[in-house]
Short mmCIF file of C-alpha atoms in Angstrom, two decimals:
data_model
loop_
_atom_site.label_atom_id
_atom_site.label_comp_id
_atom_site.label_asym_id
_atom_site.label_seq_id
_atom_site.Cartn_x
_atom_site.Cartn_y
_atom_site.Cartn_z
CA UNK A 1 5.33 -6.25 -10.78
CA UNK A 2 7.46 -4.79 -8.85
CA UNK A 3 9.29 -2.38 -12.04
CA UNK A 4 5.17 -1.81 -11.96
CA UNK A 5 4.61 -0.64 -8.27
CA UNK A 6 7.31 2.06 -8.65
CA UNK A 7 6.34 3.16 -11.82
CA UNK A 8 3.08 4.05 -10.17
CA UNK A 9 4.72 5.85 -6.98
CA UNK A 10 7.10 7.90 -9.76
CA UNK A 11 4.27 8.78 -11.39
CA UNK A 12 2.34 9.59 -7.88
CA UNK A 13 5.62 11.54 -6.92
CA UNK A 14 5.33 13.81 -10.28
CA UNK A 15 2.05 14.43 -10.06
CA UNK A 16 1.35 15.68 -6.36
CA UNK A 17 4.56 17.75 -6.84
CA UNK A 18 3.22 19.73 -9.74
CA UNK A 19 -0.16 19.40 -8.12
CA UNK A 20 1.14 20.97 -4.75
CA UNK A 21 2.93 23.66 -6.22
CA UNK A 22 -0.13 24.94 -8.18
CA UNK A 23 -2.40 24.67 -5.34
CA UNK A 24 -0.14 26.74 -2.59
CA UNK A 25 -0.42 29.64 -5.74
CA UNK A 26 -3.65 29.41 -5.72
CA UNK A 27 -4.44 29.51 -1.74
CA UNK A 28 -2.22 32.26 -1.50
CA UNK A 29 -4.02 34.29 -4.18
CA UNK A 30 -7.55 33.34 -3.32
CA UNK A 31 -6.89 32.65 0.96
CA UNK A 32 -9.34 29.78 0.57
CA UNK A 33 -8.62 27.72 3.55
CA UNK A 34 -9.87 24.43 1.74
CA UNK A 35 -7.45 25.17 -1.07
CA UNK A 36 -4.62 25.08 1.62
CA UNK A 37 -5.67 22.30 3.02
CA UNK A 38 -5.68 20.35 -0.24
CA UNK A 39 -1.99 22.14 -0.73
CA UNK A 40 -1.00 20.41 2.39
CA UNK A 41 -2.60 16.90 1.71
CA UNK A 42 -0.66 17.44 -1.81
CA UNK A 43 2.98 18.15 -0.25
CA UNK A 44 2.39 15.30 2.25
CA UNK A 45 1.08 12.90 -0.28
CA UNK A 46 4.98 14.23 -2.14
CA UNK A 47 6.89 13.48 0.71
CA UNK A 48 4.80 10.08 1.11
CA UNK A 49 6.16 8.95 -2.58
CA UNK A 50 9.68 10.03 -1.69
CA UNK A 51 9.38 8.01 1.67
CA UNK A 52 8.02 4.91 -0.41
CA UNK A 53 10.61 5.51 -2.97
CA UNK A 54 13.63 5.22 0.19
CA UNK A 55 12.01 2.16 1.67
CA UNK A 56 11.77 0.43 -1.97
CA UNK A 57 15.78 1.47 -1.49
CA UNK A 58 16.19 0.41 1.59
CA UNK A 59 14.43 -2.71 1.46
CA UNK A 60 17.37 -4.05 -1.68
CA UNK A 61 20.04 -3.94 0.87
CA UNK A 62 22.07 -7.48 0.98
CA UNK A 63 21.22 -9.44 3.75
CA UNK A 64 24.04 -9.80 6.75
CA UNK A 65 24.17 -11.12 9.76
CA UNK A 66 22.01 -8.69 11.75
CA UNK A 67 19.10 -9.19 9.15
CA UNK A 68 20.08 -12.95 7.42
CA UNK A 69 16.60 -12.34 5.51
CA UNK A 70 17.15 -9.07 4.17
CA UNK A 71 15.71 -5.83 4.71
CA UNK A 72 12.28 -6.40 2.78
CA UNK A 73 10.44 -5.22 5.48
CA UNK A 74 11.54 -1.59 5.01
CA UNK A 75 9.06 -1.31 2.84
CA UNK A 76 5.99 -1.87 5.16
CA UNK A 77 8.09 0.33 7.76
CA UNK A 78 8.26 3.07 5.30
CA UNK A 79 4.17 2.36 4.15
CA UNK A 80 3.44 2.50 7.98
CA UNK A 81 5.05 5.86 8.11
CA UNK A 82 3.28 7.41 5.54
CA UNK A 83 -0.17 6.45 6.92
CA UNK A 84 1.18 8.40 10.20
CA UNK A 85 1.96 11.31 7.83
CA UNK A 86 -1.26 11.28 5.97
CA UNK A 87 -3.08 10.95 9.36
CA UNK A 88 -0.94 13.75 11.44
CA UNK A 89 0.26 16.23 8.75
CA UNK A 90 -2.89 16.18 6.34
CA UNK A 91 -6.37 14.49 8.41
CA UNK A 92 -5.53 16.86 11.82
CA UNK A 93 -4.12 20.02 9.64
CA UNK A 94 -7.40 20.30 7.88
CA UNK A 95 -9.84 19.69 10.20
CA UNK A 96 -7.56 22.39 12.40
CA UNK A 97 -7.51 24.74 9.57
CA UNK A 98 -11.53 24.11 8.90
CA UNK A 99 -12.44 24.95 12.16
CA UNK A 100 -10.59 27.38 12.13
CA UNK A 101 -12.12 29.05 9.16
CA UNK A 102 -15.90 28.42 9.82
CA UNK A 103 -15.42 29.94 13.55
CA UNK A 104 -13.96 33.17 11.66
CA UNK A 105 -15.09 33.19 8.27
CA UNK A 106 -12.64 34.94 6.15
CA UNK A 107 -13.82 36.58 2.18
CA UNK A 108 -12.16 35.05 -0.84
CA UNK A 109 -10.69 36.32 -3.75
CA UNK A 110 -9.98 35.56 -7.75
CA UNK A 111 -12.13 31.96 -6.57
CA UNK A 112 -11.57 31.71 -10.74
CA UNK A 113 -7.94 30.65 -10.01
CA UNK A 114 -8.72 27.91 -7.32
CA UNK A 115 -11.16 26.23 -9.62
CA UNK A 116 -8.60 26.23 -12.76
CA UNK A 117 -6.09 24.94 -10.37
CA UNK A 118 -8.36 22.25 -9.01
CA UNK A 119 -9.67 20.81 -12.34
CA UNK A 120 -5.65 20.90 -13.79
CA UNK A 121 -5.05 19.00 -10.35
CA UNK A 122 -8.03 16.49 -11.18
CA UNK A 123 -5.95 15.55 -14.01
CA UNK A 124 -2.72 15.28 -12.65
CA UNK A 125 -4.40 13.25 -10.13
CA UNK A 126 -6.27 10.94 -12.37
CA UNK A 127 -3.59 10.30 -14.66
CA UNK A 128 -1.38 9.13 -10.93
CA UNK A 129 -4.76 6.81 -10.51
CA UNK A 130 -4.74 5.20 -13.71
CA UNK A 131 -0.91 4.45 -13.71
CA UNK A 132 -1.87 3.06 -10.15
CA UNK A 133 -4.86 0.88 -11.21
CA UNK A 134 -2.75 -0.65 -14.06
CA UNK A 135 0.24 -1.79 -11.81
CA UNK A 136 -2.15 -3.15 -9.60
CA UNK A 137 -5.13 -4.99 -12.00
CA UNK A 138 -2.45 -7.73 -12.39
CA UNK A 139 -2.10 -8.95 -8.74
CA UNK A 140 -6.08 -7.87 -7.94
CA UNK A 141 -7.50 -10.30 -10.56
CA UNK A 142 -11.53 -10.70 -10.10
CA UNK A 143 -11.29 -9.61 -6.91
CA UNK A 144 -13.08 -5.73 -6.04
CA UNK A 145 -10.71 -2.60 -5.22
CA UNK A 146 -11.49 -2.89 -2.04
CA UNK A 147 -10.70 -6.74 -1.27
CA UNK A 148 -7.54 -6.07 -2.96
CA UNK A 149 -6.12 -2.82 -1.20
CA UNK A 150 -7.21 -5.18 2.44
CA UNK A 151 -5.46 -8.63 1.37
CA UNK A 152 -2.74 -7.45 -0.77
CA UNK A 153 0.76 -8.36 0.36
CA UNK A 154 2.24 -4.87 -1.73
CA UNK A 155 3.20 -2.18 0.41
CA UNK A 156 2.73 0.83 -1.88
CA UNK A 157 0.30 0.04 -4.34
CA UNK A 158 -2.47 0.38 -1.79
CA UNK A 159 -0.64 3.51 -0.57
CA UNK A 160 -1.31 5.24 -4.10
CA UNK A 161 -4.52 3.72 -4.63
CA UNK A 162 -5.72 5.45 -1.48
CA UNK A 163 -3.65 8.67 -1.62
CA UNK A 164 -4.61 8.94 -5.01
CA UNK A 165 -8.87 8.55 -4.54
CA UNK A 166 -8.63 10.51 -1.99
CA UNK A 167 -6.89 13.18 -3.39
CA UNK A 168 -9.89 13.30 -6.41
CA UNK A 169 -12.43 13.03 -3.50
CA UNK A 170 -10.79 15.37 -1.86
CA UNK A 171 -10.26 17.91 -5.02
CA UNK A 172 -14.09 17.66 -5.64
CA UNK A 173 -14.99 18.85 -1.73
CA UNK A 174 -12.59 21.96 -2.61
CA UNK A 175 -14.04 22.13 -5.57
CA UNK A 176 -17.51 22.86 -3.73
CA UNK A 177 -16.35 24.44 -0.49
CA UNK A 178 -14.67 26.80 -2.62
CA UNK A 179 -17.91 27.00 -5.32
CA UNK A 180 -20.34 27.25 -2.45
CA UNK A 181 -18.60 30.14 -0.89
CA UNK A 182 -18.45 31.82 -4.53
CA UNK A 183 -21.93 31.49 -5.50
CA UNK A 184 -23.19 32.58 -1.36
CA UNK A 185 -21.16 34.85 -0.73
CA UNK A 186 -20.32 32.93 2.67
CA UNK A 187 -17.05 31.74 3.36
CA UNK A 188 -18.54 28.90 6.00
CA UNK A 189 -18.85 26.85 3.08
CA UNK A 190 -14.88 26.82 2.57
CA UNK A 191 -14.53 25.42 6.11
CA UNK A 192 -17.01 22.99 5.45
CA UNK A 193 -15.23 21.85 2.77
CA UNK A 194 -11.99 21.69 4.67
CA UNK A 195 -13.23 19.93 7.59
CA UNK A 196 -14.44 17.27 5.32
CA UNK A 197 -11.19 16.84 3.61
CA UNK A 198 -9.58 16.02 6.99
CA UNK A 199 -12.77 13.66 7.63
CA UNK A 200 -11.75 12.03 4.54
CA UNK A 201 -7.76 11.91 5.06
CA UNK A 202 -8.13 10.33 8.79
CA UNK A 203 -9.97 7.71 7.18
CA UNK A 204 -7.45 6.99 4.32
CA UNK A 205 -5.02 7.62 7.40
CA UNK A 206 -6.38 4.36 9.56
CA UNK A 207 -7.04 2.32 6.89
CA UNK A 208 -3.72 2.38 5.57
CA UNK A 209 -2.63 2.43 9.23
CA UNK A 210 -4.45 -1.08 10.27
CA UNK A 211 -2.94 -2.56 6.75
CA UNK A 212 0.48 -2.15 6.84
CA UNK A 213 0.51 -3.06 10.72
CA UNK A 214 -0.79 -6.27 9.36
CA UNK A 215 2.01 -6.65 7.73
CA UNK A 216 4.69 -5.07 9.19
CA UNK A 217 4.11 -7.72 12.03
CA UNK A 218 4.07 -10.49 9.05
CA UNK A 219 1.02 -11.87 7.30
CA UNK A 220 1.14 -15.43 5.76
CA UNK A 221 0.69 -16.59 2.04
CA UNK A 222 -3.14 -16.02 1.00
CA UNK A 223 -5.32 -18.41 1.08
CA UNK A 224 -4.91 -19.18 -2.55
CA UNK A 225 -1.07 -19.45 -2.35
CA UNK A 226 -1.33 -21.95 0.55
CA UNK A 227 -2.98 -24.27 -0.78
CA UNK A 228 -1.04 -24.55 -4.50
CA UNK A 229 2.06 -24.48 -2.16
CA UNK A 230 0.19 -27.64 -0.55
CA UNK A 231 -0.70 -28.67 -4.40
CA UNK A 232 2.64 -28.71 -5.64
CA UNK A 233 4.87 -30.02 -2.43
CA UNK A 234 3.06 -33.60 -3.14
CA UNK A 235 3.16 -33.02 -6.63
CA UNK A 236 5.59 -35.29 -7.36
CA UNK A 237 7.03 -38.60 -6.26
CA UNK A 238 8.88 -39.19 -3.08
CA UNK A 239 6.53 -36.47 -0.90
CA UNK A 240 3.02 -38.27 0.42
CA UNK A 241 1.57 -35.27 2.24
CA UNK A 242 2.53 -31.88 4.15
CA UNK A 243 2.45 -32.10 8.07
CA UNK A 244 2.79 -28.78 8.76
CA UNK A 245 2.88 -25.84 6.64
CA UNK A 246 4.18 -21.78 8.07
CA UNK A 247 4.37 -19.15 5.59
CA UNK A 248 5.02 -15.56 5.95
CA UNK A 249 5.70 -12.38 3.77
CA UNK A 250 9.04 -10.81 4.30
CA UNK A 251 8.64 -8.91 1.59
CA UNK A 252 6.02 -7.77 -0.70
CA UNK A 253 7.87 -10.21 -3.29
CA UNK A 254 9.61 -12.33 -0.94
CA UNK A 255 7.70 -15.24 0.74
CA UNK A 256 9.30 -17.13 3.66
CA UNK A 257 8.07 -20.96 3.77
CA UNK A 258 8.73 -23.62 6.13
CA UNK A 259 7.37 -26.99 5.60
CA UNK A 260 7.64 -30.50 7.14
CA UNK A 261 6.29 -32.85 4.57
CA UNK A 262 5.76 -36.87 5.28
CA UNK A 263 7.58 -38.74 2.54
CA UNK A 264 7.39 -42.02 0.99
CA UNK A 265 8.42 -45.05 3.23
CA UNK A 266 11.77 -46.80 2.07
CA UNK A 267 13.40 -43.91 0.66
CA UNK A 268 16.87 -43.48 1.01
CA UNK A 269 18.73 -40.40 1.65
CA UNK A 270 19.80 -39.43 -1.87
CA UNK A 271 16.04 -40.06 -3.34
CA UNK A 272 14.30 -37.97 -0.20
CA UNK A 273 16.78 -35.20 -1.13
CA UNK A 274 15.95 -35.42 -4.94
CA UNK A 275 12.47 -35.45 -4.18
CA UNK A 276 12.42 -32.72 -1.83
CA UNK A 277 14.54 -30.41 -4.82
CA UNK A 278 11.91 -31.33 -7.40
CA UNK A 279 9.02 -29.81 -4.96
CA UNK A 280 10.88 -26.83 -4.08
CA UNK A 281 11.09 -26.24 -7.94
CA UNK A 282 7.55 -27.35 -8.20
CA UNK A 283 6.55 -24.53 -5.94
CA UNK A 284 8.56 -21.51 -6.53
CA UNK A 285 7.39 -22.10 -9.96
CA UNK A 286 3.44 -22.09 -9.08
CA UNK A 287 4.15 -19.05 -6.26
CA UNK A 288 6.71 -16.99 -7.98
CA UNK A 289 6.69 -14.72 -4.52
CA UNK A 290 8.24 -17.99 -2.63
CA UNK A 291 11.40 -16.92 -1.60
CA UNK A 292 13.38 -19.01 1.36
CA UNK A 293 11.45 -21.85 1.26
CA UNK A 294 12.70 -24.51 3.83
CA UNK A 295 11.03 -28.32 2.93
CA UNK A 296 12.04 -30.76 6.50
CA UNK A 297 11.17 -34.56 6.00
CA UNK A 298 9.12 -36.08 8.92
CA UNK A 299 7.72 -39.92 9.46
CA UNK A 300 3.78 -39.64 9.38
CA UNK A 301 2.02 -40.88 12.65
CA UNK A 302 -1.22 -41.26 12.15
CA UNK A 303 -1.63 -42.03 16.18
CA UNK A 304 0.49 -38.38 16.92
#
C-alpha cells in the first residue's frame, strides 16, 4: 500500500504539472481570471505532490536518539502543510482574483483555447483520480469515500483524493464561468466562476486541515483494529485477558501498541515470555500496520 500511495501522488505530480502549464497559456491568451485561478490551484496542487513526495522521504529516516520512533510523522507534517497551501495560495488567491474581476469586469479573448485546455485538463485530472481511487479502494473496503478520506490513518491518499475532485469540480466552474461569459457577452460570469473555485478550495483547504491535525497530534488504531488486537493478544495460551490496551499511529504504516495483559496463574517466567512472543506474532500478523508493539504482564484484580 504504501508502493500504492506514491504511485498515486507521482501520478498527481505529472498530471497538475502538465495541467498547470497548459492552463497559465491559456489565461494569458484569453485573460480569463477563472482560468488563472484554476492555473494557480494547478501549480499549488504541483508543489503539494512534491511536498508529499519530501515528507514520504523524510519520514524513512532511521530512527536515533532524538526521534527513537522514527520520523513517520513527517508525513502528516508535510499533509498538514499542504492543506495550508491549498487554503492560503489557491482558496484566498481566487476568491481575491474573483472579486477582483466581477468589481471590474474585464472582455475575453480566443475563450476557444480555455475550453480545449480545460477539457485536456479534465483528463489529466481524471486519469490522477482514478490512479488515486485504486491505491485507496484497498484500505476503504465497504466503507463510502467520504468515511474513508475522515478515518483513514494515510496521509496522502486523502490529500489526492481531495486535490484531485476538486480540481474536476473546480475545472467544470471554469468551464462555465468562462462559457457563461462567452455566450453573454459579460465577463461577471468569469468572476463568478472564480469566486466559487476559491469557495470550493477553502473547503478542501479545512477539511484536509482538521484531518491531518487529527493525526499529526496521534490518532489510535480504528475501531476495527482494536478489537482483533484484543482478539488475538488472548488468542493463545498463557494470556487470560488485556487490562489495558493504548494504541497510536506513528505512521501511516506504523502502529505503536502498548498493552498490559493478565496472564495465566502459575506461569513461570520462561512460559509468560513464550506466551507473550506467540501474541505479539499473533497480532502483527492480524494488523500488519502494528509496528512497536510493547505486551507488559500484570496480576488481574478483580477488586482494583
Amino acid at each position: 500500500m504504501a508502493s500504492g500511495s506514491r504511485k498515486a501522488v507521482l501520478a498527481a505530480f505529472s498530471a497538475d504539472a502538465g495541467i498547470t502549464v497548459a492552463k497559465f497559456i491559456g489565461a494569458i491568451i484569453t485573460g480569463s481570471a477563472s482560468m488563472l485561478a484554476e492555473a494557480v490551484h494547478s501549480l499549488a496542487d504541483t508543489a503539494n505532490q512534491g511536498l508529499l513526495l519530501v515528507g514520504r522521504r523524510r519520514a524513512e529516516q532511521e530512527a536515533d536518539q532524538l526521534h527513537p520512533f522514527g520520523y513517520g510523522r513527517n508525513r502528516y507534517f508535510y499533509s498538514f502543510v499542504v492543506a495550508l497551501v491549498i487554503f492560503t495560495v489557491g482558496s484566498l488567491y481566487a476568491i481575491n482574483e474573483g472579486i477582483h474581476k466581477i468589481r471590474q469586469p474585464e472582455h475575453l479573448s480566443d475563450t476557444w483555447v480555455a475550453i480545449v485546455i480545460l477539457l485536456l485538463a479534465v483528463g489529466l485530472e481524471s486519469y490522477s483520480l482514478i490512479t488515486a481511487r485504486r491505491a485507496s479502494q484497498p484500505l476503504k473496503g465497504r466503507t463510502s469515500w467520504w468515511d474513508f478520506i475522515r478515518n483513514t490513518r494515510s496521509a496522502e491518499l486523502p490529500v489526492v483524493l481531495l486535490e484531485d475532485s476538486g480540481a474536476l469540480v473546480g475545472l467544470v466552474l471554469a468551464f462555465l464561468g468562462v462559457g457563461l461569459t462567452a455566450l453573454t457577452g459579460d465577463p461577471v460570469w468569469d468572476g463568478i466562476g472564480t469566486v466559487a473555485i476559491g469557495v470550493l478550495l477553502g473547503f478542501i483547504a479545512v477539511v484536509l486541515i482538521v484531518e491531518m491535525k487529527s493525526l499529526l497530534i496521534g490518532e489510535g488504531a480504528t475501531a476495527e483494529e482494536d478489537l482483533r488486537i484484543r482478539e488475538h493478544l488472548i488468542g493463545g495460551d498463557g494470556i487470560d485477558r488485556v487490562l489495558d490496551l493504548k494504541t497510536q499511529y506513528l505512521a501511516p504504516d506504523d502502529m505503536l501498541v502498548a498493552a498490559k495483559v493478565a496472564m495465566t496463574p502459575g506461569l513461570d517466567i520462561t512460559a509468560a515470555a513464550i506466551a507473550i512472543d506467540a501474541a505479539e506474532a499473533r497480532v502483527r500478523q492480524a494488523v500488519p500496520t502494528v509496528g512497536h508493539l510493547y505486551i507488559e504482564p500484570d496480576l488481574y484484580r478483580p477488586h482494583a
